[in-house]
Short mmCIF file of C-alpha atoms and ligand atoms in Angstrom, two decimals:
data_model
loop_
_atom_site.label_atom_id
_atom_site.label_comp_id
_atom_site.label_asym_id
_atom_site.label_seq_id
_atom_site.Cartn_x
_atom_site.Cartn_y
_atom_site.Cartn_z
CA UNK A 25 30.12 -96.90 -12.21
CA UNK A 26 28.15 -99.07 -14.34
CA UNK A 27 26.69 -97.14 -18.10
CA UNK A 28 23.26 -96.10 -17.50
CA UNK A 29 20.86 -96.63 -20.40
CA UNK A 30 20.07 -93.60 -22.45
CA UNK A 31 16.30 -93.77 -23.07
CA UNK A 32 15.74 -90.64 -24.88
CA UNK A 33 18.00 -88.25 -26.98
CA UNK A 34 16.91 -84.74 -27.70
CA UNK A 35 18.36 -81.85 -28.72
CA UNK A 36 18.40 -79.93 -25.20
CA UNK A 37 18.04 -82.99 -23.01
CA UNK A 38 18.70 -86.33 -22.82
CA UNK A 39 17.03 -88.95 -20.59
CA UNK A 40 18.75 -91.39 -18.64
CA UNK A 41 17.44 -94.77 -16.73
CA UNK A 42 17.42 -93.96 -13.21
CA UNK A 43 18.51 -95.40 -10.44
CA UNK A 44 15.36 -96.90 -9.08
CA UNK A 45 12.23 -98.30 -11.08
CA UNK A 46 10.01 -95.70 -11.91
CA UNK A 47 12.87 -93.05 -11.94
CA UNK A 48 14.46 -91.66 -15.11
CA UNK A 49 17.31 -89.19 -15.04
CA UNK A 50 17.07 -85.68 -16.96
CA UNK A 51 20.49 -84.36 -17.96
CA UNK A 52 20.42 -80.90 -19.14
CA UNK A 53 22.12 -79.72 -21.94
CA UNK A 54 23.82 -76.34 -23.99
CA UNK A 55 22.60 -77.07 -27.32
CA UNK A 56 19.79 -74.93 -28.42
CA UNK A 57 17.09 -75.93 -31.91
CA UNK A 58 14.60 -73.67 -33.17
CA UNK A 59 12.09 -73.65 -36.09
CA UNK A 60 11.57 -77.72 -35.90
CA UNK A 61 15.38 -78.25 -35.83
CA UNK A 62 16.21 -76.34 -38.46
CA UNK A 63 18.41 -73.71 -36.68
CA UNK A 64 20.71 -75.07 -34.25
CA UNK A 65 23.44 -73.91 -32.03
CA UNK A 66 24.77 -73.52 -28.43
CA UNK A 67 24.08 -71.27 -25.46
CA UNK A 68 26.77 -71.55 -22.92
CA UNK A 69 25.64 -72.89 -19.51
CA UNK A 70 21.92 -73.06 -20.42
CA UNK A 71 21.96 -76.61 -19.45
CA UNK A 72 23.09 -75.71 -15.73
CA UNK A 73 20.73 -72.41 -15.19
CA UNK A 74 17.56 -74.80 -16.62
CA UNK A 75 18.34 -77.44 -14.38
CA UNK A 76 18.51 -75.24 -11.41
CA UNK A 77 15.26 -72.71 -12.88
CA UNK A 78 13.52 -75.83 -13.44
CA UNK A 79 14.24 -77.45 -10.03
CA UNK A 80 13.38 -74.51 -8.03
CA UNK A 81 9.76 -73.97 -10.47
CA UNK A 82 8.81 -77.29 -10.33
CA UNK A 83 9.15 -77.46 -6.40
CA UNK A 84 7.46 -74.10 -5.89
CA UNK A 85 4.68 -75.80 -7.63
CA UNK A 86 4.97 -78.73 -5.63
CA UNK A 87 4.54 -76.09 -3.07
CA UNK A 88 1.38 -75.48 -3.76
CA UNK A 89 -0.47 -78.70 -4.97
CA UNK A 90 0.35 -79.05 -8.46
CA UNK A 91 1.77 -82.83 -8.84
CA UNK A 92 5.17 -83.44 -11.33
CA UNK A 93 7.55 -85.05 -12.16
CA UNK A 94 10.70 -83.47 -10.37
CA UNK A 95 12.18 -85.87 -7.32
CA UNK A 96 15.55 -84.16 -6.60
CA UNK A 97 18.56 -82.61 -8.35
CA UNK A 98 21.22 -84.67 -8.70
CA UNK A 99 24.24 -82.59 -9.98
CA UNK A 100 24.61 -79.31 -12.44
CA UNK A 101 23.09 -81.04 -15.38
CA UNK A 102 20.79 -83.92 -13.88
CA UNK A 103 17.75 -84.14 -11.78
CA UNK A 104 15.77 -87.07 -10.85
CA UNK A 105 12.15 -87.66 -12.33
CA UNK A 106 9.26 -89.99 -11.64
CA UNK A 107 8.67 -91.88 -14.43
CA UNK A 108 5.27 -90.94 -16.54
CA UNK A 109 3.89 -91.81 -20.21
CA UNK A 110 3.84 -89.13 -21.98
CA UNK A 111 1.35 -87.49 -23.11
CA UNK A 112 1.83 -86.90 -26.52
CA UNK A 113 0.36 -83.03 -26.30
CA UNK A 114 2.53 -79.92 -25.99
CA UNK A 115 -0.23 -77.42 -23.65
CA UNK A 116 0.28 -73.68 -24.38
CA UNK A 117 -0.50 -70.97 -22.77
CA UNK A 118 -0.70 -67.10 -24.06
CA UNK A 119 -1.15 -64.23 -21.86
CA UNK A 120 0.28 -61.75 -25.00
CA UNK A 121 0.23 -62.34 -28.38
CA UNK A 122 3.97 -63.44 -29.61
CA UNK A 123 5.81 -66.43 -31.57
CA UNK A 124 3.72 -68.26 -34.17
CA UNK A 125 0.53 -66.81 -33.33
CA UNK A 126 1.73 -63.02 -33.80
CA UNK A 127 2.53 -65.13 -37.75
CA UNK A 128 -0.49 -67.13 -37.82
CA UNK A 129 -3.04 -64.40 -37.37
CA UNK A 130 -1.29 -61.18 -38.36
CA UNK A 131 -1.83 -59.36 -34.58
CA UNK A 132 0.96 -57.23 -33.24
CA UNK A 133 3.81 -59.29 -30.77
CA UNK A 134 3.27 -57.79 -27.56
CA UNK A 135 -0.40 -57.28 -27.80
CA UNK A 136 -2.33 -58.07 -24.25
CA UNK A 137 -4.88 -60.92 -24.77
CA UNK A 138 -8.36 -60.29 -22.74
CA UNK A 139 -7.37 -63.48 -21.23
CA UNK A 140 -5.60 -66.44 -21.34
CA UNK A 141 -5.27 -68.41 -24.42
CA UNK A 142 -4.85 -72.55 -24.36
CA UNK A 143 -3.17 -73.99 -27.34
CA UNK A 144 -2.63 -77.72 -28.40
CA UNK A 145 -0.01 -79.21 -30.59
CA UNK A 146 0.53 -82.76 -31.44
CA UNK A 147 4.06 -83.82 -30.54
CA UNK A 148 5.17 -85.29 -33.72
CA UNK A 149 8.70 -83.55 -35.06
CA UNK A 150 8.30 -84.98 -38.32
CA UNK A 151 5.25 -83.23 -38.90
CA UNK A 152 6.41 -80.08 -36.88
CA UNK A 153 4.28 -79.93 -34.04
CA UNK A 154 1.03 -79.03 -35.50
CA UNK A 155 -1.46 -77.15 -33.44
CA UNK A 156 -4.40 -78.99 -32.73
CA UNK A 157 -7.99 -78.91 -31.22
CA UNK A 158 -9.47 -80.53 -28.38
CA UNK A 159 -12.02 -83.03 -31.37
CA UNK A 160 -8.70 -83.82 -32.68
CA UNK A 161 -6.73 -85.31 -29.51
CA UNK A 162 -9.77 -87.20 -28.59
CA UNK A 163 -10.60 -88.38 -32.20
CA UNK A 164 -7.08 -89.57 -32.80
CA UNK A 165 -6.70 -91.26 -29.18
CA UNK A 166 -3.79 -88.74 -28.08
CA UNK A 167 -5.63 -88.31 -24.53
CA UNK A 168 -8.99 -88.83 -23.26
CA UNK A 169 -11.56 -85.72 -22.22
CA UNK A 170 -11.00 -86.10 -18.39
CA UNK A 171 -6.65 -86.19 -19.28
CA UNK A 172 -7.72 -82.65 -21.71
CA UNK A 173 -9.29 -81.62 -18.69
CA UNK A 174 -7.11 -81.76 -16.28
CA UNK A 175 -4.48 -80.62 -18.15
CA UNK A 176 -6.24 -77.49 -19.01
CA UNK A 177 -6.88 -76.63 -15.36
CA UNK A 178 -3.76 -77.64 -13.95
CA UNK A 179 -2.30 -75.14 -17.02
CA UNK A 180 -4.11 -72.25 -16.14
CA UNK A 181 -3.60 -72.42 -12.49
CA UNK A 182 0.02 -72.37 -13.19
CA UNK A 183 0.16 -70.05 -15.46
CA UNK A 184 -1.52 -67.78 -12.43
CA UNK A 185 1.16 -69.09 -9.99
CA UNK A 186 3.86 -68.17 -12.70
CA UNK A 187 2.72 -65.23 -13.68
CA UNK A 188 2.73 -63.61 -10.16
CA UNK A 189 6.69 -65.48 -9.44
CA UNK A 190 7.60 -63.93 -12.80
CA UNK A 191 6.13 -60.38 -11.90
CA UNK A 192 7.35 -59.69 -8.70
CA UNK A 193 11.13 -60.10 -9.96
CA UNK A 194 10.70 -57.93 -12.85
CA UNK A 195 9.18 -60.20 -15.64
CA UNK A 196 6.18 -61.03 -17.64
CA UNK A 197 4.88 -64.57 -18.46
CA UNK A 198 4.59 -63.87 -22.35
CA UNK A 199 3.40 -67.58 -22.66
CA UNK A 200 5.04 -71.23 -22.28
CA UNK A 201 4.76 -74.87 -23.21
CA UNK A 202 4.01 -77.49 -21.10
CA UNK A 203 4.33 -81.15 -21.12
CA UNK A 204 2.09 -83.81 -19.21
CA UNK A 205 2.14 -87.52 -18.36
CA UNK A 206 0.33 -90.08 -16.93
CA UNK A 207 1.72 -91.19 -13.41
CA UNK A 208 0.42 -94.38 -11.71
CA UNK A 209 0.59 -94.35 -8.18
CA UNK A 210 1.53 -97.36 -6.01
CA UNK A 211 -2.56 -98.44 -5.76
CA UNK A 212 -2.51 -98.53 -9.54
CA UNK A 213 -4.46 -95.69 -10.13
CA UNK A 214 -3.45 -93.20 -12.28
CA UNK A 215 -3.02 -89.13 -11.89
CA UNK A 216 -2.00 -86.42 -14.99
CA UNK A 217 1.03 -84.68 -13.42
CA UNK A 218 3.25 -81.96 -14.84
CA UNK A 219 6.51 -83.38 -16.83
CA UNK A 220 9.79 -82.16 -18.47
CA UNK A 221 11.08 -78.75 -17.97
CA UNK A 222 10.22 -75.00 -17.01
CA UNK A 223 12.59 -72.79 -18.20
CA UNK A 224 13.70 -70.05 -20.70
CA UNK A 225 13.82 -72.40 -23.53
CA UNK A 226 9.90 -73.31 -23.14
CA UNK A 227 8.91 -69.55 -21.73
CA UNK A 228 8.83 -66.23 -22.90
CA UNK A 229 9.92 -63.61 -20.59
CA UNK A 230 9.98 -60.49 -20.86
CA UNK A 231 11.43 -57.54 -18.67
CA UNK A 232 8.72 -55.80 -16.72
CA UNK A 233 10.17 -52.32 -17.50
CA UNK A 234 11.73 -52.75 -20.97
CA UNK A 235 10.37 -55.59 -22.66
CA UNK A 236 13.74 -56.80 -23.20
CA UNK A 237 13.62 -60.78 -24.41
CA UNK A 238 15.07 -62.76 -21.74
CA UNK A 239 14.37 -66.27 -22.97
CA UNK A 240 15.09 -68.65 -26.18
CA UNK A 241 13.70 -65.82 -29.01
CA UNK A 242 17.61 -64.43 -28.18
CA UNK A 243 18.69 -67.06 -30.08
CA UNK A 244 15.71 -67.55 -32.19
CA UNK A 245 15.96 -63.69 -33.52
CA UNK A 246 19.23 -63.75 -33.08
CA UNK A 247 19.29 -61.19 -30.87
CA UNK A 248 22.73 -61.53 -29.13
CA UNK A 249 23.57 -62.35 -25.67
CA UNK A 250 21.71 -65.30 -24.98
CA UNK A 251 23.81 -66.60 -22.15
CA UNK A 252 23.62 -63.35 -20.35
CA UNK A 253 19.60 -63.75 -20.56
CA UNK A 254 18.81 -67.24 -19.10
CA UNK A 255 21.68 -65.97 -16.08
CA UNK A 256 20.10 -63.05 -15.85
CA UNK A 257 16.60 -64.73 -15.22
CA UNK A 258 18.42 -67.19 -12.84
CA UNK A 259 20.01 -64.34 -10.96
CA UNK A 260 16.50 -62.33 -10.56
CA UNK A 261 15.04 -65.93 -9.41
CA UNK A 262 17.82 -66.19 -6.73
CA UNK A 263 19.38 -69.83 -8.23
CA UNK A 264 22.31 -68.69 -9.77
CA UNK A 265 24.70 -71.67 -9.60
CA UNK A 266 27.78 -70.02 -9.06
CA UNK A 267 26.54 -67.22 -6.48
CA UNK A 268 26.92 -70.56 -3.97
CA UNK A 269 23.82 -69.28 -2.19
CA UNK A 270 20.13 -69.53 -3.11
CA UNK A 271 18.31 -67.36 -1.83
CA UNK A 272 15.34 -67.35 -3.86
CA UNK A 273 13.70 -64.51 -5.55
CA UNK A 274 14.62 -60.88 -4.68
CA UNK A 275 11.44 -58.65 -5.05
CA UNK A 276 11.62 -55.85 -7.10
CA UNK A 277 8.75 -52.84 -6.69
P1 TMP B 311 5.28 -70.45 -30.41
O1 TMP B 311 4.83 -69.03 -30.30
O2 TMP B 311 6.51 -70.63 -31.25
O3 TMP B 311 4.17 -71.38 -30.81
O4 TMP B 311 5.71 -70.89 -28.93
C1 TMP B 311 4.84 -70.80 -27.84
C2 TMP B 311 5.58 -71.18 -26.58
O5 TMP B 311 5.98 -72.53 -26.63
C3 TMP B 311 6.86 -70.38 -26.36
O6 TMP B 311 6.96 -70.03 -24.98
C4 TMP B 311 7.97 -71.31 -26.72
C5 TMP B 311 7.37 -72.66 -26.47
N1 TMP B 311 7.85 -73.66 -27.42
C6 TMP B 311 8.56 -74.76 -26.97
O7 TMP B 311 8.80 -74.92 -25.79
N2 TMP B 311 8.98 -75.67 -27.89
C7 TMP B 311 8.73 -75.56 -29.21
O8 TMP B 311 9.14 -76.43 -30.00
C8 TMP B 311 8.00 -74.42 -29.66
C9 TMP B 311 7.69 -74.22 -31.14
C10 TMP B 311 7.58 -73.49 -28.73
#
Protein backbone atom coordinates (compact mmCIF):
# COMPACT_ATOMS: atom_id res chain seq x y z
CA UNK A 1 0.00 0.00 0.00
CA UNK A 2 1.30 3.18 -1.15
CA UNK A 3 2.55 5.96 2.13
CA UNK A 4 -0.19 8.28 2.66
CA UNK A 5 0.81 11.89 3.30
CA UNK A 6 0.75 13.00 6.87
CA UNK A 7 -0.82 16.48 6.81
CA UNK A 8 -0.97 17.26 10.38
CA UNK A 9 0.95 15.99 13.54
CA UNK A 10 -0.44 16.55 16.97
CA UNK A 11 0.03 15.29 20.08
CA UNK A 12 -3.27 13.05 20.32
CA UNK A 13 -3.95 12.82 16.62
CA UNK A 14 -2.46 12.85 13.54
CA UNK A 15 -4.06 13.61 10.15
CA UNK A 16 -3.63 11.67 7.20
CA UNK A 17 -4.51 12.44 3.27
CA UNK A 18 -7.43 10.46 2.51
CA UNK A 19 -8.33 8.41 0.08
CA UNK A 20 -10.53 10.62 -2.00
CA UNK A 21 -10.27 14.53 -2.55
CA UNK A 22 -11.87 16.28 0.05
CA UNK A 23 -11.24 13.39 2.59
CA UNK A 24 -8.54 13.43 5.26
CA UNK A 25 -7.93 10.53 7.59
CA UNK A 26 -7.95 11.02 11.57
CA UNK A 27 -5.81 8.44 13.34
CA UNK A 28 -6.27 8.41 16.97
CA UNK A 29 -3.70 8.22 19.30
CA UNK A 30 -2.50 7.18 23.31
CA UNK A 31 -0.43 10.08 24.00
CA UNK A 32 -1.98 12.55 26.28
CA UNK A 33 -0.53 16.81 26.73
CA UNK A 34 -1.83 19.07 29.20
CA UNK A 35 -1.07 22.67 30.34
CA UNK A 36 0.02 23.83 26.56
CA UNK A 37 2.29 20.74 26.22
CA UNK A 38 3.99 21.04 29.10
CA UNK A 39 2.91 17.75 30.83
CA UNK A 40 2.89 14.86 28.67
CA UNK A 41 2.33 11.20 28.90
CA UNK A 42 0.26 8.15 27.79
CA UNK A 43 -3.16 6.72 28.52
CA UNK A 44 -3.45 3.22 27.32
CA UNK A 45 -6.10 2.64 24.61
CA UNK A 46 -7.43 6.25 24.68
CA UNK A 47 -6.80 6.42 21.05
CA UNK A 48 -9.26 3.37 20.34
CA UNK A 49 -12.21 4.37 22.98
CA UNK A 50 -12.02 8.23 21.29
CA UNK A 51 -12.26 6.96 17.98
CA UNK A 52 -15.19 4.82 18.73
CA UNK A 53 -16.85 7.77 21.49
CA UNK A 54 -16.24 10.14 18.82
CA UNK A 55 -17.75 8.09 15.95
CA UNK A 56 -20.82 7.17 17.72
CA UNK A 57 -21.23 11.33 19.07
CA UNK A 58 -20.62 12.72 15.97
CA UNK A 59 -23.28 10.42 14.16
CA UNK A 60 -25.85 10.88 16.91
CA UNK A 61 -25.48 14.43 15.99
CA UNK A 62 -25.70 13.75 12.50
CA UNK A 63 -28.83 12.24 13.78
CA UNK A 64 -30.30 15.09 14.48
CA UNK A 65 -29.23 17.91 12.01
CA UNK A 66 -26.06 19.12 13.20
CA UNK A 67 -23.57 18.91 10.01
CA UNK A 68 -19.60 17.50 10.67
CA UNK A 69 -17.05 16.29 9.68
CA UNK A 70 -17.22 12.43 10.49
CA UNK A 71 -17.76 10.10 7.08
CA UNK A 72 -17.05 6.58 8.48
CA UNK A 73 -14.66 4.69 10.76
CA UNK A 74 -12.15 3.07 9.16
CA UNK A 75 -10.30 0.81 11.73
CA UNK A 76 -9.50 1.13 15.75
CA UNK A 77 -7.52 4.27 15.37
CA UNK A 78 -8.83 5.98 12.02
CA UNK A 79 -11.99 7.45 10.80
CA UNK A 80 -12.69 9.21 7.67
CA UNK A 81 -13.39 13.09 7.60
CA UNK A 82 -14.63 15.60 5.07
CA UNK A 83 -12.18 17.93 4.51
CA UNK A 84 -12.87 21.66 6.10
CA UNK A 85 -10.58 24.89 6.82
CA UNK A 86 -10.31 25.31 9.98
CA UNK A 87 -11.48 27.63 11.84
CA UNK A 88 -8.91 28.89 13.84
CA UNK A 89 -11.34 29.20 17.17
CA UNK A 90 -11.53 26.61 19.95
CA UNK A 91 -15.74 27.18 21.10
CA UNK A 92 -16.32 26.38 24.82
CA UNK A 93 -18.96 25.64 26.54
CA UNK A 94 -19.57 25.68 30.58
CA UNK A 95 -22.53 24.33 32.22
CA UNK A 96 -20.33 24.28 35.86
CA UNK A 97 -17.64 26.20 36.76
CA UNK A 98 -14.23 23.96 36.46
CA UNK A 99 -10.63 24.06 34.67
CA UNK A 100 -9.18 27.52 34.02
CA UNK A 101 -12.13 29.44 34.83
CA UNK A 102 -12.53 27.92 38.52
CA UNK A 103 -8.37 29.74 38.32
CA UNK A 104 -9.24 32.68 36.40
CA UNK A 105 -12.02 34.01 38.57
CA UNK A 106 -11.53 32.43 41.98
CA UNK A 107 -15.31 30.53 42.00
CA UNK A 108 -15.55 27.08 43.48
CA UNK A 109 -15.02 23.86 40.69
CA UNK A 110 -18.26 22.33 40.67
CA UNK A 111 -20.32 25.39 41.07
CA UNK A 112 -23.73 25.31 38.76
CA UNK A 113 -23.69 28.27 36.29
CA UNK A 114 -27.37 29.97 35.84
CA UNK A 115 -26.74 29.02 32.36
CA UNK A 116 -24.56 28.21 29.81
CA UNK A 117 -21.36 29.93 29.34
CA UNK A 118 -19.61 30.39 25.59
CA UNK A 119 -15.93 30.84 25.64
CA UNK A 120 -13.44 31.71 22.74
CA UNK A 121 -9.80 30.97 22.44
CA UNK A 122 -7.54 31.69 19.61
CA UNK A 123 -5.84 28.50 18.43
CA UNK A 124 -2.31 29.54 18.50
CA UNK A 125 -0.01 26.95 20.80
CA UNK A 126 2.71 29.28 20.87
CA UNK A 127 0.79 31.75 22.56
CA UNK A 128 -1.23 29.10 24.61
CA UNK A 129 -4.58 29.36 23.44
CA UNK A 130 -5.65 32.63 24.73
CA UNK A 131 -9.27 33.24 25.45
CA UNK A 132 -10.74 35.68 23.35
CA UNK A 133 -13.89 37.86 22.61
CA UNK A 134 -16.21 37.94 19.88
CA UNK A 135 -14.48 42.11 18.77
CA UNK A 136 -11.36 40.20 18.76
CA UNK A 137 -12.05 37.22 16.16
CA UNK A 138 -13.72 39.65 13.92
CA UNK A 139 -11.06 42.45 14.35
CA UNK A 140 -8.22 40.08 13.68
CA UNK A 141 -10.05 38.23 10.64
CA UNK A 142 -10.19 34.73 12.58
CA UNK A 143 -14.01 34.32 11.38
CA UNK A 144 -16.62 36.56 10.21
CA UNK A 145 -19.99 37.51 12.48
CA UNK A 146 -22.37 35.13 10.53
CA UNK A 147 -19.26 32.01 11.02
CA UNK A 148 -19.38 33.45 15.20
CA UNK A 149 -22.88 32.96 14.79
CA UNK A 150 -23.40 29.93 13.73
CA UNK A 151 -20.98 28.49 15.68
CA UNK A 152 -22.50 29.76 18.79
CA UNK A 153 -25.88 28.21 18.00
CA UNK A 154 -24.81 25.10 16.62
CA UNK A 155 -22.66 24.98 20.25
CA UNK A 156 -25.40 25.43 22.41
CA UNK A 157 -27.76 23.14 20.73
CA UNK A 158 -25.24 20.50 21.24
CA UNK A 159 -24.36 21.10 24.31
CA UNK A 160 -28.39 20.45 25.00
CA UNK A 161 -28.21 17.22 22.90
CA UNK A 162 -25.04 16.20 25.00
CA UNK A 163 -26.05 17.07 28.02
CA UNK A 164 -29.26 14.90 28.00
CA UNK A 165 -26.89 11.62 26.18
CA UNK A 166 -24.48 12.30 29.05
CA UNK A 167 -27.29 12.33 31.81
CA UNK A 168 -29.25 9.51 31.13
CA UNK A 169 -26.06 7.12 31.47
CA UNK A 170 -24.96 8.54 34.63
CA UNK A 171 -22.90 11.70 33.70
CA UNK A 172 -22.77 15.41 33.66
CA UNK A 173 -21.55 17.63 30.75
CA UNK A 174 -19.11 19.76 33.01
CA UNK A 175 -18.15 21.66 29.74
CA UNK A 176 -16.14 20.83 26.35
CA UNK A 177 -14.24 22.30 23.44
CA UNK A 178 -15.24 22.35 20.14
CA UNK A 179 -13.67 22.83 16.85
CA UNK A 180 -15.33 24.24 13.54
CA UNK A 181 -14.55 24.51 9.83
CA UNK A 182 -15.65 25.78 6.82
CA UNK A 183 -17.06 23.02 4.38
CA UNK A 184 -17.86 23.86 0.72
CA UNK A 185 -20.39 21.87 -0.74
CA UNK A 186 -20.34 20.58 -4.34
CA UNK A 187 -22.40 24.06 -5.61
CA UNK A 188 -19.54 26.00 -4.09
CA UNK A 189 -21.25 27.35 -1.36
CA UNK A 190 -20.03 27.13 1.86
CA UNK A 191 -21.61 25.74 5.39
CA UNK A 192 -19.76 25.96 9.21
CA UNK A 193 -19.88 22.28 10.25
CA UNK A 194 -18.62 20.62 13.41
CA UNK A 195 -14.80 19.25 13.12
CA UNK A 196 -12.21 17.13 15.06
CA UNK A 197 -13.14 15.11 18.00
CA UNK A 198 -15.74 14.57 20.94
CA UNK A 199 -14.37 12.77 23.55
CA UNK A 200 -12.93 12.60 27.14
CA UNK A 201 -9.89 14.45 26.22
CA UNK A 202 -12.01 17.67 25.05
CA UNK A 203 -15.02 17.00 27.81
CA UNK A 204 -15.45 17.00 31.31
CA UNK A 205 -17.53 14.37 32.75
CA UNK A 206 -18.47 13.82 35.68
CA UNK A 207 -20.39 10.88 37.49
CA UNK A 208 -24.00 11.77 38.11
CA UNK A 209 -23.92 10.27 41.66
CA UNK A 210 -20.33 10.86 42.81
CA UNK A 211 -18.76 13.44 40.90
CA UNK A 212 -16.03 11.18 40.19
CA UNK A 213 -13.71 12.71 37.09
CA UNK A 214 -14.14 10.52 34.24
CA UNK A 215 -12.29 12.45 31.55
CA UNK A 216 -8.62 14.01 30.80
CA UNK A 217 -8.36 16.07 34.49
CA UNK A 218 -7.32 12.11 35.57
CA UNK A 219 -4.32 12.74 34.05
CA UNK A 220 -4.24 16.40 34.37
CA UNK A 221 -4.57 16.10 38.43
CA UNK A 222 -3.05 13.17 38.34
CA UNK A 223 -5.61 11.45 39.72
CA UNK A 224 -4.86 7.76 38.84
CA UNK A 225 -6.64 5.44 36.66
CA UNK A 226 -7.08 7.22 33.62
CA UNK A 227 -7.52 4.27 31.33
CA UNK A 228 -10.18 2.83 33.50
CA UNK A 229 -12.11 6.35 33.05
CA UNK A 230 -12.32 6.95 29.24
CA UNK A 231 -13.45 2.75 29.23
CA UNK A 232 -15.59 3.35 31.71
CA UNK A 233 -17.38 6.26 29.76
CA UNK A 234 -17.20 4.01 26.61
CA UNK A 235 -18.77 1.13 28.46
CA UNK A 236 -21.78 3.42 29.94
CA UNK A 237 -22.10 4.77 26.14
CA UNK A 238 -22.43 1.12 24.89
CA UNK A 239 -19.09 1.35 22.31
CA UNK A 240 -16.74 -0.52 24.12
CA UNK A 241 -14.42 -1.97 21.47
CA UNK A 242 -13.73 -5.15 22.87
CA UNK A 243 -17.38 -6.03 24.25
CA UNK A 244 -17.77 -6.98 20.18
CA UNK A 245 -21.30 -5.59 20.44
CA UNK A 246 -22.58 -2.00 20.44
CA UNK A 247 -25.35 -1.60 21.78
CA UNK A 248 -25.50 1.92 22.51
CA UNK A 249 -26.24 3.58 25.73
CA UNK A 250 -27.73 1.63 28.68
CA UNK A 251 -30.07 4.00 30.71
CA UNK A 252 -29.50 4.36 34.12
CA UNK A 253 -32.53 5.91 36.54
P1 LIG B 1 -10.28 24.71 30.52
O1 LIG B 1 -11.14 24.75 31.74
O2 LIG B 1 -8.90 24.17 30.77
O3 LIG B 1 -10.25 26.04 29.80
O4 LIG B 1 -10.97 23.67 29.51
C1 LIG B 1 -12.29 23.81 29.09
C2 LIG B 1 -12.67 22.62 28.24
O5 LIG B 1 -11.91 22.59 27.06
C3 LIG B 1 -12.43 21.28 28.94
O6 LIG B 1 -13.53 20.41 28.67
C4 LIG B 1 -11.19 20.73 28.30
C5 LIG B 1 -11.20 21.38 26.94
N1 LIG B 1 -9.86 21.67 26.46
C6 LIG B 1 -9.38 21.08 25.31
O7 LIG B 1 -10.06 20.29 24.67
N2 LIG B 1 -8.13 21.40 24.89
C7 LIG B 1 -7.32 22.26 25.55
O8 LIG B 1 -6.19 22.51 25.11
C8 LIG B 1 -7.83 22.87 26.73
C9 LIG B 1 -6.98 23.86 27.53
C10 LIG B 1 -9.10 22.55 27.16
Amino acid sequence: MAKRRRIYEGRAKDIYEGPEPGTLVQHFKDDASAFNNTKRGTITGKGVINNRISEFLMSRLQEIGVPNHFIRRLNMREQLVREVEIIPIGVVIRNVVAGSMAKRLGIKEGTQLPRSIAEYYWKNQELGNPLVSEEHITAFGWAMPQDIDDMLSLSLRINDFLTGLFLGVGMRLIDFKLEFGRYYDENGDMRVILADEISPDNCRLWDSTTSEKLDMDRFREDLGEAAEAYQEVARRLGVLPDGGELNGPRMVQ
